[in-house]
mmCIF file of C-alpha atoms and ligand atoms in Angstrom:
data_model
loop_
_atom_site.group_PDB
_atom_site.id
_atom_site.type_symbol
_atom_site.label_atom_id
_atom_site.label_comp_id
_atom_site.label_asym_id
_atom_site.label_seq_id
_atom_site.Cartn_x
_atom_site.Cartn_y
_atom_site.Cartn_z
ATOM 1 C CA MET A 1179 -1.006 -88.978 76.444
ATOM 2 C CA LYS A 1180 -4.269 -88.734 74.509
ATOM 3 C CA GLU A 1181 -3.215 -87.151 71.250
ATOM 4 C CA ILE A 1182 -0.063 -86.190 69.384
ATOM 5 C CA TYR A 1183 0.931 -84.269 66.289
ATOM 6 C CA ILE A 1184 3.648 -85.552 63.958
ATOM 7 C CA LYS A 1185 5.283 -84.595 60.691
ATOM 8 C CA ALA A 1186 5.683 -86.979 57.780
ATOM 9 C CA PRO A 1187 8.389 -85.615 55.443
ATOM 10 C CA ALA A 1188 8.621 -86.399 51.723
ATOM 11 C CA LYS A 1189 11.732 -87.867 50.109
ATOM 12 C CA ILE A 1190 13.506 -87.483 46.814
ATOM 13 C CA ASN A 1191 15.811 -89.953 45.087
ATOM 14 C CA LEU A 1192 19.268 -88.663 44.303
ATOM 15 C CA VAL A 1193 19.912 -92.061 42.709
ATOM 16 C CA LEU A 1194 17.561 -94.841 41.630
ATOM 17 C CA HIS A 1195 19.567 -97.584 39.974
ATOM 18 C CA ILE A 1196 17.919 -100.849 38.937
ATOM 19 C CA LYS A 1197 20.252 -103.804 39.221
ATOM 20 C CA ARG A 1198 17.975 -106.599 38.067
ATOM 21 C CA LEU A 1199 14.499 -108.123 38.113
ATOM 22 C CA ARG A 1200 14.165 -110.625 40.964
ATOM 23 C CA ASN A 1201 12.292 -113.915 40.988
ATOM 24 C CA ASP A 1202 9.664 -112.456 43.351
ATOM 25 C CA GLY A 1203 8.739 -109.791 40.764
ATOM 26 C CA TYR A 1204 10.445 -106.946 42.638
ATOM 27 C CA HIS A 1205 13.525 -105.186 41.329
ATOM 28 C CA GLU A 1206 16.850 -105.204 43.086
ATOM 29 C CA LEU A 1207 17.656 -101.534 43.580
ATOM 30 C CA GLU A 1208 20.432 -99.237 44.687
ATOM 31 C CA MET A 1209 19.124 -95.858 45.753
ATOM 32 C CA ILE A 1210 20.215 -92.750 47.536
ATOM 33 C CA MET A 1211 17.242 -91.257 49.312
ATOM 34 C CA GLN A 1212 17.046 -87.799 50.822
ATOM 35 C CA SER A 1213 14.343 -86.331 53.074
ATOM 36 C CA ILE A 1214 12.996 -82.885 52.335
ATOM 37 C CA SER A 1215 11.114 -80.264 54.294
ATOM 38 C CA LEU A 1216 7.823 -80.722 52.420
ATOM 39 C CA SER A 1217 5.759 -82.708 54.936
ATOM 40 C CA ASP A 1218 2.295 -84.014 55.680
ATOM 41 C CA ARG A 1219 0.999 -83.227 59.187
ATOM 42 C CA ILE A 1220 -0.684 -85.948 61.172
ATOM 43 C CA LYS A 1221 -2.757 -85.918 64.333
ATOM 44 C CA LEU A 1222 -3.280 -89.135 66.272
ATOM 45 C CA LYS A 1223 -5.912 -89.424 68.973
ATOM 46 C CA ARG A 1224 -6.632 -92.459 71.120
ATOM 47 C CA ASN A 1225 -9.953 -94.039 70.362
ATOM 48 C CA SER A 1226 -11.556 -97.219 71.652
ATOM 49 C CA GLY A 1227 -13.624 -97.817 68.549
ATOM 50 C CA GLY A 1228 -11.197 -99.067 65.914
ATOM 51 C CA ILE A 1229 -9.162 -97.204 63.320
ATOM 52 C CA ILE A 1230 -10.679 -94.075 61.825
ATOM 53 C CA ILE A 1231 -8.936 -91.973 59.190
ATOM 54 C CA LYS A 1232 -9.829 -88.516 57.987
ATOM 55 C CA ASN A 1233 -7.746 -86.539 55.573
ATOM 56 C CA SER A 1234 -7.689 -83.236 53.790
ATOM 57 C CA ASP A 1235 -7.513 -84.654 50.277
ATOM 58 C CA TYR A 1236 -10.607 -85.844 48.497
ATOM 59 C CA ASP A 1237 -8.575 -88.234 46.294
ATOM 60 C CA LEU A 1238 -7.041 -90.170 49.175
ATOM 61 C CA PRO A 1239 -8.954 -93.211 50.467
ATOM 62 C CA ASN A 1240 -9.808 -93.407 54.184
ATOM 63 C CA ASP A 1241 -9.945 -97.191 54.320
ATOM 64 C CA LYS A 1242 -7.487 -100.076 54.179
ATOM 65 C CA ASN A 1243 -6.145 -98.722 50.896
ATOM 66 C CA ASN A 1244 -4.558 -95.880 52.818
ATOM 67 C CA LEU A 1245 -1.064 -96.956 53.932
ATOM 68 C CA ALA A 1246 -1.546 -95.062 57.217
ATOM 69 C CA TYR A 1247 -4.506 -97.348 57.973
ATOM 70 C CA LYS A 1248 -2.325 -100.397 57.278
ATOM 71 C CA ALA A 1249 0.333 -99.056 59.649
ATOM 72 C CA ALA A 1250 -2.202 -98.579 62.456
ATOM 73 C CA GLU A 1251 -3.664 -102.024 61.861
ATOM 74 C CA LEU A 1252 -0.193 -103.566 61.962
ATOM 75 C CA PHE A 1253 0.668 -101.670 65.161
ATOM 76 C CA PHE A 1254 -2.346 -103.053 67.043
ATOM 77 C CA GLU A 1255 -1.704 -106.532 65.649
ATOM 78 C CA LYS A 1256 1.989 -106.596 66.615
ATOM 79 C CA THR A 1257 1.535 -105.049 70.054
ATOM 80 C CA ASN A 1258 -1.690 -106.893 70.940
ATOM 81 C CA ILE A 1259 -3.212 -103.634 72.133
ATOM 82 C CA ASP A 1260 -6.971 -103.841 71.934
ATOM 83 C CA GLN A 1261 -7.592 -100.172 71.254
ATOM 84 C CA GLY A 1262 -8.053 -97.857 68.309
ATOM 85 C CA VAL A 1263 -6.928 -94.542 66.937
ATOM 86 C CA GLU A 1264 -8.342 -91.588 65.083
ATOM 87 C CA ILE A 1265 -5.907 -90.365 62.428
ATOM 88 C CA TYR A 1266 -6.184 -86.998 60.747
ATOM 89 C CA ILE A 1267 -3.830 -86.387 57.808
ATOM 90 C CA GLN A 1268 -3.208 -82.915 56.440
ATOM 91 C CA LYS A 1269 -1.901 -83.815 52.971
ATOM 92 C CA ASN A 1270 0.736 -81.434 51.661
ATOM 93 C CA ILE A 1271 2.750 -83.944 49.627
ATOM 94 C CA PRO A 1272 1.084 -84.590 46.253
ATOM 95 C CA ILE A 1273 -0.425 -88.088 46.062
ATOM 96 C CA ALA A 1274 1.368 -90.755 43.973
ATOM 97 C CA SER A 1275 4.047 -88.272 43.042
ATOM 98 C CA GLY A 1276 7.252 -90.283 43.580
ATOM 99 C CA MET A 1277 8.015 -88.603 46.920
ATOM 100 C CA ALA A 1278 6.807 -91.414 49.222
ATOM 101 C CA GLY A 1279 4.004 -89.360 50.777
ATOM 102 C CA GLY A 1280 1.843 -92.384 51.618
ATOM 103 C CA SER A 1281 4.853 -94.344 52.876
ATOM 104 C CA SER A 1282 5.916 -91.464 55.086
ATOM 105 C CA ASP A 1283 2.397 -91.157 56.536
ATOM 106 C CA ALA A 1284 2.482 -94.880 57.341
ATOM 107 C CA ALA A 1285 5.894 -94.702 59.035
ATOM 108 C CA ALA A 1286 4.842 -91.601 61.006
ATOM 109 C CA VAL A 1287 1.619 -93.252 62.188
ATOM 110 C CA MET A 1288 3.531 -96.339 63.358
ATOM 111 C CA ARG A 1289 6.114 -94.243 65.193
ATOM 112 C CA GLY A 1290 3.450 -91.945 66.610
ATOM 113 C CA LEU A 1291 1.421 -94.867 67.953
ATOM 114 C CA TYR A 1292 4.450 -96.128 69.874
ATOM 115 C CA ASP A 1293 4.685 -92.674 71.457
ATOM 116 C CA LEU A 1294 0.957 -92.407 72.063
ATOM 117 C CA TYR A 1295 0.966 -95.714 73.944
ATOM 118 C CA ASN A 1296 4.296 -94.967 75.683
ATOM 119 C CA LEU A 1297 5.906 -98.133 74.375
ATOM 120 C CA GLU A 1298 9.619 -98.706 74.075
ATOM 121 C CA THR A 1299 10.815 -98.565 70.508
ATOM 122 C CA ASN A 1300 13.315 -100.700 68.696
ATOM 123 C CA PHE A 1301 13.636 -99.076 65.285
ATOM 124 C CA ASP A 1302 15.181 -102.174 63.665
ATOM 125 C CA ILE A 1303 12.107 -104.202 64.580
ATOM 126 C CA ILE A 1304 9.715 -101.420 63.600
ATOM 127 C CA ARG A 1305 11.446 -101.181 60.207
ATOM 128 C CA GLU A 1306 10.826 -104.898 59.715
ATOM 129 C CA TYR A 1307 7.130 -104.344 60.382
ATOM 130 C CA LEU A 1308 7.076 -101.381 58.009
ATOM 131 C CA ALA A 1309 8.637 -103.423 55.183
ATOM 132 C CA GLU A 1310 5.354 -105.386 55.140
ATOM 133 C CA ILE A 1311 3.558 -102.186 54.105
ATOM 134 C CA GLY A 1312 5.845 -101.154 51.232
ATOM 135 C CA SER A 1313 9.444 -101.154 50.054
ATOM 136 C CA ASP A 1314 10.271 -97.562 50.982
ATOM 137 C CA VAL A 1315 8.284 -97.377 54.238
ATOM 138 C CA PRO A 1316 11.234 -98.523 56.453
ATOM 139 C CA TYR A 1317 13.333 -95.643 55.104
ATOM 140 C CA CYS A 1318 10.613 -93.161 56.072
ATOM 141 C CA LEU A 1319 10.824 -94.057 59.773
ATOM 142 C CA GLU A 1320 13.829 -91.782 60.290
ATOM 143 C CA GLY A 1321 14.586 -90.396 56.827
ATOM 144 C CA GLY A 1322 17.800 -88.453 56.230
ATOM 145 C CA THR A 1323 20.454 -89.243 53.640
ATOM 146 C CA VAL A 1324 20.407 -92.999 53.117
ATOM 147 C CA PHE A 1325 21.756 -95.680 50.817
ATOM 148 C CA ALA A 1326 18.871 -98.111 50.262
ATOM 149 C CA SER A 1327 19.223 -101.503 48.610
ATOM 150 C CA GLY A 1328 17.334 -104.790 48.208
ATOM 151 C CA ARG A 1329 13.832 -103.826 47.112
ATOM 152 C CA GLY A 1330 14.436 -100.541 48.950
ATOM 153 C CA GLU A 1331 13.952 -101.787 52.499
ATOM 154 C CA LYS A 1332 17.623 -102.325 53.424
ATOM 155 C CA ILE A 1333 19.024 -99.057 54.609
ATOM 156 C CA GLU A 1334 22.409 -97.672 55.517
ATOM 157 C CA PHE A 1335 22.582 -94.175 56.968
ATOM 158 C CA LEU A 1336 24.947 -91.769 55.232
ATOM 159 C CA PRO A 1337 26.126 -88.390 56.518
ATOM 160 C CA PHE A 1338 23.543 -85.683 55.838
ATOM 161 C CA ILE A 1339 24.412 -83.929 52.556
ATOM 162 C CA GLY A 1340 23.635 -80.588 54.229
ATOM 163 C CA GLU A 1341 20.897 -78.053 53.645
ATOM 164 C CA LYS A 1342 20.301 -77.677 49.913
ATOM 165 C CA HIS A 1343 17.673 -75.535 48.260
ATOM 166 C CA LEU A 1344 15.219 -77.231 45.965
ATOM 167 C CA VAL A 1345 12.304 -76.697 43.687
ATOM 168 C CA ILE A 1346 9.780 -79.495 43.464
ATOM 169 C CA VAL A 1347 7.506 -79.678 40.419
ATOM 170 C CA THR A 1348 4.746 -82.263 40.135
ATOM 171 C CA PRO A 1349 2.662 -82.293 36.966
ATOM 172 C CA LYS A 1350 -1.005 -83.082 37.610
ATOM 173 C CA ILE A 1351 -1.028 -86.610 36.223
ATOM 174 C CA CYS A 1352 -0.662 -89.936 37.915
ATOM 175 C CA VAL A 1353 1.792 -92.623 36.978
ATOM 176 C CA SER A 1354 1.491 -96.127 38.388
ATOM 177 C CA THR A 1355 4.690 -97.456 39.950
ATOM 178 C CA PRO A 1356 4.190 -101.097 38.786
ATOM 179 C CA GLU A 1357 3.482 -99.833 35.259
ATOM 180 C CA VAL A 1358 6.680 -97.767 35.154
ATOM 181 C CA PHE A 1359 8.717 -100.778 36.339
ATOM 182 C CA ASN A 1360 6.972 -102.940 33.701
ATOM 183 C CA ILE A 1361 7.881 -100.554 30.917
ATOM 184 C CA TYR A 1362 11.452 -100.507 32.193
ATOM 185 C CA ASP A 1363 11.521 -104.317 31.921
ATOM 186 C CA LYS A 1364 10.159 -104.199 28.384
ATOM 187 C CA MET A 1365 12.787 -101.650 27.393
ATOM 188 C CA LYS A 1366 15.560 -103.844 28.788
ATOM 189 C CA HIS A 1367 16.414 -107.376 27.784
ATOM 190 C CA SER A 1368 17.351 -109.422 30.819
ATOM 191 C CA ASP A 1369 20.977 -109.725 29.707
ATOM 192 C CA ASP A 1370 21.036 -106.012 29.110
ATOM 193 C CA TYR A 1371 20.843 -104.831 32.737
ATOM 194 C CA ASN A 1372 23.415 -102.141 32.988
ATOM 195 C CA ASP A 1373 25.426 -103.369 35.921
ATOM 196 C CA ASN A 1374 28.643 -101.569 35.368
ATOM 197 C CA TYR A 1375 27.077 -98.586 37.112
ATOM 198 C CA ASN A 1376 29.115 -97.621 40.156
ATOM 199 C CA ILE A 1377 27.224 -95.926 42.953
ATOM 200 C CA GLU A 1378 30.321 -96.066 45.175
ATOM 201 C CA ALA A 1379 31.762 -92.832 43.785
ATOM 202 C CA ILE A 1380 28.669 -90.950 44.972
ATOM 203 C CA ILE A 1381 28.601 -92.691 48.349
ATOM 204 C CA ASP A 1382 32.320 -91.970 48.846
ATOM 205 C CA ASN A 1383 31.721 -88.329 47.957
ATOM 206 C CA ILE A 1384 28.878 -88.065 50.477
ATOM 207 C CA LYS A 1385 30.984 -89.771 53.156
ATOM 208 C CA SER A 1386 33.970 -87.493 52.537
ATOM 209 C CA ASP A 1387 34.376 -83.967 53.880
ATOM 210 C CA LYS A 1388 34.358 -82.621 50.321
ATOM 211 C CA LYS A 1389 31.522 -80.654 48.744
ATOM 212 C CA ILE A 1390 28.981 -82.738 46.847
ATOM 213 C CA ASP A 1391 30.162 -83.149 43.271
ATOM 214 C CA TRP A 1392 26.925 -82.738 41.350
ATOM 215 C CA ASN A 1393 28.671 -83.852 38.155
ATOM 216 C CA LEU A 1394 28.836 -87.424 39.439
ATOM 217 C CA ASN A 1395 26.400 -89.878 37.898
ATOM 218 C CA PHE A 1396 23.208 -89.072 39.861
ATOM 219 C CA LYS A 1397 20.462 -90.783 37.853
ATOM 220 C CA ASN A 1398 17.042 -92.362 37.903
ATOM 221 C CA ASP A 1399 16.587 -95.485 35.761
ATOM 222 C CA LEU A 1400 12.802 -95.052 35.915
ATOM 223 C CA ALA A 1401 12.887 -91.645 34.243
ATOM 224 C CA GLU A 1402 12.894 -92.980 30.676
ATOM 225 C CA PRO A 1403 9.993 -95.440 31.147
ATOM 226 C CA ALA A 1404 8.025 -92.785 33.081
ATOM 227 C CA ARG A 1405 8.505 -90.290 30.216
ATOM 228 C CA GLN A 1406 7.024 -92.900 27.878
ATOM 229 C CA ILE A 1407 3.720 -92.894 29.764
ATOM 230 C CA CYS A 1408 3.771 -89.262 30.678
ATOM 231 C CA SER A 1409 5.071 -86.727 28.187
ATOM 232 C CA GLU A 1410 4.637 -83.970 30.789
ATOM 233 C CA ILE A 1411 7.775 -85.153 32.594
ATOM 234 C CA LYS A 1412 10.010 -84.284 29.663
ATOM 235 C CA LYS A 1413 8.359 -80.868 29.358
ATOM 236 C CA VAL A 1414 9.036 -80.160 33.034
ATOM 237 C CA GLU A 1415 12.651 -81.348 32.712
ATOM 238 C CA ASP A 1416 13.201 -79.153 29.666
ATOM 239 C CA ILE A 1417 12.108 -76.073 31.595
ATOM 240 C CA MET A 1418 14.113 -77.000 34.690
ATOM 241 C CA LYS A 1419 17.269 -77.533 32.677
ATOM 242 C CA ASN A 1420 17.233 -73.812 31.839
ATOM 243 C CA THR A 1421 16.929 -72.577 35.442
ATOM 244 C CA ASP A 1422 20.630 -73.092 36.198
ATOM 245 C CA PRO A 1423 20.291 -75.999 38.656
ATOM 246 C CA LEU A 1424 23.196 -77.986 40.125
ATOM 247 C CA LEU A 1425 21.133 -81.111 39.443
ATOM 248 C CA TYR A 1426 17.653 -81.908 38.200
ATOM 249 C CA LEU A 1427 16.127 -85.363 38.268
ATOM 250 C CA MET A 1428 12.839 -87.219 38.408
ATOM 251 C CA SER A 1429 12.079 -88.685 41.851
ATOM 252 C CA GLY A 1430 10.949 -92.301 42.436
ATOM 253 C CA SER A 1431 8.684 -93.532 39.668
ATOM 254 C CA GLY A 1432 7.646 -89.950 38.943
ATOM 255 C CA PRO A 1433 6.071 -87.713 37.890
ATOM 256 C CA THR A 1434 7.789 -85.268 40.317
ATOM 257 C CA VAL A 1435 10.940 -83.614 39.017
ATOM 258 C CA PHE A 1436 13.151 -81.752 41.483
ATOM 259 C CA ALA A 1437 16.050 -79.370 40.996
ATOM 260 C CA ILE A 1438 18.813 -78.458 43.443
ATOM 261 C CA TYR A 1439 20.233 -74.920 43.382
ATOM 262 C CA GLU A 1440 23.307 -73.312 44.863
ATOM 263 C CA SER A 1441 21.227 -70.717 46.733
ATOM 264 C CA ARG A 1442 17.760 -70.174 48.141
ATOM 265 C CA LYS A 1443 17.478 -67.113 45.905
ATOM 266 C CA LYS A 1444 17.983 -69.150 42.732
ATOM 267 C CA ALA A 1445 15.438 -71.755 43.885
ATOM 268 C CA GLU A 1446 12.880 -69.062 44.669
ATOM 269 C CA LYS A 1447 13.458 -67.401 41.320
ATOM 270 C CA ALA A 1448 12.887 -70.673 39.479
ATOM 271 C CA ALA A 1449 9.695 -71.369 41.456
ATOM 272 C CA VAL A 1450 8.251 -67.862 41.097
ATOM 273 C CA ASN A 1451 8.908 -67.831 37.343
ATOM 274 C CA TRP A 1452 7.654 -71.366 36.726
ATOM 275 C CA PRO A 1453 5.635 -71.005 33.513
ATOM 276 C CA ARG A 1454 3.250 -74.008 33.687
ATOM 277 C CA LYS A 1455 0.305 -72.931 35.788
ATOM 278 C CA ASN A 1456 -1.236 -76.362 36.411
ATOM 279 C CA ASP A 1457 1.840 -77.911 38.027
ATOM 280 C CA PHE A 1458 2.286 -78.230 41.781
ATOM 281 C CA VAL A 1459 5.388 -76.088 42.422
ATOM 282 C CA ILE A 1460 7.072 -75.512 45.764
ATOM 283 C CA THR A 1461 10.480 -74.628 47.166
ATOM 284 C CA ALA A 1462 11.881 -76.939 49.843
ATOM 285 C CA LYS A 1463 15.099 -77.833 51.651
ATOM 286 C CA THR A 1464 16.867 -81.088 52.253
ATOM 287 C CA ILE A 1465 16.564 -82.190 55.911
ATOM 288 C CA ASP A 1466 18.551 -84.505 58.173
ATOM 289 C CA SER A 1467 17.116 -87.670 59.713
ATOM 290 C CA TYR A 1468 14.320 -87.028 62.201
HETATM 291 O O1 C5P B 238 6.777 -102.300 47.744
HETATM 292 P P1 C5P B 238 5.710 -101.452 47.144
HETATM 293 O O2 C5P B 238 4.335 -101.977 47.431
HETATM 294 O O3 C5P B 238 5.842 -100.019 47.492
HETATM 295 O O4 C5P B 238 5.924 -101.529 45.578
HETATM 296 C C1 C5P B 238 4.940 -101.136 44.656
HETATM 297 C C2 C5P B 238 5.225 -101.783 43.326
HETATM 298 O O5 C5P B 238 6.426 -101.231 42.768
HETATM 299 C C3 C5P B 238 5.489 -103.270 43.369
HETATM 300 O O6 C5P B 238 4.290 -103.993 43.300
HETATM 301 C C4 C5P B 238 6.363 -103.481 42.150
HETATM 302 O O7 C5P B 238 5.582 -103.525 40.986
HETATM 303 C C5 C5P B 238 7.179 -102.221 42.106
HETATM 304 N N1 C5P B 238 8.484 -102.359 42.764
HETATM 305 C C6 C5P B 238 9.472 -103.120 42.163
HETATM 306 N N2 C5P B 238 10.691 -103.259 42.759
HETATM 307 C C7 C5P B 238 10.956 -102.631 43.917
HETATM 308 C C8 C5P B 238 9.962 -101.838 44.554
HETATM 309 C C9 C5P B 238 8.734 -101.721 43.932
HETATM 310 O O8 C5P B 238 9.262 -103.697 41.090
HETATM 311 N N3 C5P B 238 12.151 -102.762 44.470
#
């Protein structure tokens, strides 16, 4: 095989609960992650002359600062293959939007390189490699509905919540993930970490045969600190609230806000009538693991 094409789906957080600040500077998290149909498209082509990246987005670096580059570098290092690859990324997921676009590109490149070189895959080992690139990269290897803990790298697959219709809105501003976590820490005193939160009720609901109860405590602890740096988030939430969603929530460290609707028609109506013209707005569906 000389070249392959792969998809790198985005994710949303149905829950992002911060348990505590760890000694290594990371936060101990409990999250429920969900893959969605919005995806980057990636082409990989064998190349003897090192790692070359091209992408469709002017704002995305094509060097070692691109997580896809790191994934390719790690692949050749771990497998001792003395070859290279040309990577082309068609970016559809907004950059630094809280939907793990860069992480998903990295996981897809790693997985794609195993295919390109016809190597046997052990996903547990590959996930360990991917954890070196970023906390949510291991999740992106297979996606789906997942309970993630630790710094985000420990994953437990849950049953797929089923196809739900969404609207994704990303205001055109960037928020830095470390900064949002820092503000969270400043807002909280260390003895004030809210640890009576119980994610089990949501996990039990997802594991049961019952319909998802959207009135359970789906939440994102980073929403409040993100709103402090970016007032646009609140404006987006205020509009979404009035579109009759089952749930609306910020994803990751923001600034994307998503809403889940009971029908495709309602999602499309909300997207078509979205009043803020500078936002990135798209309808999408939840997808199972890939
Ligand atoms: O792991 P990753 O490089 O994606 O994390 C980016 C930044 O997000 C970290 O440097 C840290 O500031 C913050 N982070 C955190 N706790 C986590 C995951 C990320 O504080 N569990």
